């Protein structure tokens, strides 16, 4: 019986994507199988909400106003431009894990001490969810 050959490898599991991205060329060279995956650089941008906002803005897309939580000057500028409420979220992660709605300066101060958070203008209202997905 002839041996089956794998022609394409595709995964939606994040830890596997990172390995496939890193090993795609070696896998193709050794097996002929094509890994359908973004480059490690693209995955790194997509895994970081701040880098994603920066990349989208630099690429001409409209994005919410945003700042790294630890960048006090940028956060102050964001407050001056948007007022409250604001949204803070971990730079990496998925779904609504770790999201904080910021209503005032005191809440903003508690967020600014968190490492690896991004603060963004609040889009929509409590009855609407605004979600974005990017594929490259």
Coordinates of C-alpha atoms in Angstrom, one line a residue:
X1 CA 0.0 0.0 0.0
X2 CA 1.5 3.4 -1.0
X3 CA 2.4 5.7 1.8
X4 CA 0.2 8.8 2.1
X5 CA 1.9 12.2 1.8
X6 CA 0.9 15.3 3.7
X7 CA 0.9 18.3 1.4
X8 CA -0.4 21.1 3.6
X9 CA -0.3 21.8 7.4
X10 CA -2.8 24.2 8.8
X11 CA -3.6 24.8 12.5
X12 CA -5.6 27.4 14.5
X13 CA -4.0 26.5 17.8
X14 CA -1.8 29.4 18.9
X15 CA 1.1 27.5 20.4
X16 CA 1.3 25.3 17.3
X17 CA 1.2 28.3 15.0
X18 CA 4.3 29.7 16.7
X19 CA 6.2 26.4 16.1
X20 CA 4.9 26.1 12.5
X21 CA 6.0 29.7 11.8
X22 CA 9.4 29.1 13.1
X23 CA 9.8 25.7 11.4
X24 CA 7.9 26.2 8.1
X25 CA 10.9 26.3 5.9
X26 CA 12.5 23.3 7.5
X27 CA 9.3 21.3 7.3
X28 CA 8.9 22.1 3.6
X29 CA 12.5 21.2 2.9
X30 CA 12.3 17.9 4.7
X31 CA 8.8 16.8 3.8
X32 CA 7.5 19.0 0.9
X33 CA 4.5 20.0 3.1
X34 CA 3.6 23.6 3.0
X35 CA 2.7 25.2 6.3
X36 CA 0.0 27.8 6.0
X37 CA 1.0 30.2 8.7
X38 CA 2.1 33.8 9.0
X39 CA 5.7 34.7 9.6
X40 CA 6.9 34.8 13.2
X41 CA 7.1 38.6 12.9
X42 CA 3.4 38.8 11.8
X43 CA 2.4 36.5 14.6
X44 CA 4.3 38.6 17.1
X45 CA 2.4 41.8 16.0
X46 CA -0.9 40.0 16.0
X47 CA -0.3 38.7 19.6
X48 CA 0.4 42.2 21.0
X49 CA -2.6 44.6 21.0
X50 CA -0.3 47.6 21.1
X51 CA 1.8 46.5 18.2
X52 CA -1.4 45.6 16.3
X53 CA -2.7 49.1 16.8
X54 CA 0.6 50.6 15.7
X55 CA 0.8 48.4 12.7
X56 CA -2.8 49.1 11.6
X57 CA -2.3 52.9 12.0
X58 CA 1.0 52.8 10.0
X59 CA -0.8 50.7 7.3
X60 CA -3.5 53.4 6.9
X61 CA -6.3 51.8 8.9
X62 CA -8.4 53.6 11.4
X63 CA -7.8 52.5 14.9
X64 CA -8.9 53.5 18.4
X65 CA -6.7 56.1 20.0
X66 CA -4.3 54.1 22.3
X67 CA -1.3 54.2 24.5
X68 CA 0.9 51.9 26.5
X69 CA -0.3 52.0 30.1
X70 CA 3.2 52.7 31.4
X71 CA 3.7 55.7 29.1
X72 CA 2.3 58.4 31.3
X73 CA 2.6 61.2 28.8
X74 CA 0.8 59.2 26.1
X75 CA -1.9 58.1 28.5
X76 CA -2.4 61.7 29.7
X77 CA -2.8 62.8 26.0
X78 CA -5.3 60.0 25.5
X79 CA -7.4 61.2 28.5
X80 CA -7.2 64.8 27.2
X81 CA -8.4 63.7 23.7
X82 CA -11.0 61.1 24.7
X83 CA -12.0 61.7 28.3
X84 CA -13.5 58.8 30.2
X85 CA -14.5 56.0 30.0
X86 CA -11.4 54.3 28.6
X87 CA -10.6 50.6 28.2
X88 CA -7.4 48.9 29.4
X89 CA -6.5 45.4 28.3
X90 CA -3.5 43.1 28.5
X91 CA -1.2 43.5 25.4
X92 CA -1.4 39.8 24.9
X93 CA -4.2 37.3 25.4
X94 CA -7.6 36.7 23.9
X95 CA -11.3 37.4 24.5
X96 CA -12.2 39.7 27.4
X97 CA -9.7 38.3 29.9
X98 CA -8.2 41.1 31.9
X99 CA -10.2 44.0 30.4
X100 CA -10.8 46.9 32.7
X101 CA -13.2 49.8 32.0
X102 CA -11.7 53.0 33.4
X103 CA -14.1 55.6 34.6
X104 CA -11.8 58.1 36.4
X105 CA -8.3 59.2 37.2
X106 CA -8.1 56.9 40.3
X107 CA -8.9 53.8 38.2
X108 CA -6.4 55.0 35.6
X109 CA -3.7 55.2 38.2
X110 CA -4.2 51.6 39.2
X111 CA -4.0 50.5 35.5
X112 CA -0.8 52.6 34.9
X113 CA 1.1 50.4 37.4
X114 CA 0.2 47.2 35.4
X115 CA 2.9 46.0 33.1
X116 CA 2.1 45.1 29.5
X117 CA -1.3 46.8 29.3
X118 CA -2.6 49.0 26.6
X119 CA -5.2 51.8 27.2
X120 CA -7.6 52.7 24.4
X121 CA -10.5 55.0 23.8
X122 CA -13.8 53.5 24.5
X123 CA -15.8 52.6 21.4
X124 CA -19.5 51.9 21.5
X125 CA -21.5 51.6 24.7
X126 CA -22.3 48.9 27.3
X127 CA -24.9 47.4 25.1
X128 CA -22.6 46.9 22.1
X129 CA -19.4 44.9 21.7
X130 CA -16.8 46.1 19.3
X131 CA -14.5 43.3 18.1
X132 CA -11.9 43.3 15.4
X133 CA -10.2 40.3 13.8
X134 CA -7.2 40.6 11.4
X135 CA -6.0 38.0 9.0
X136 CA -2.9 38.3 6.8

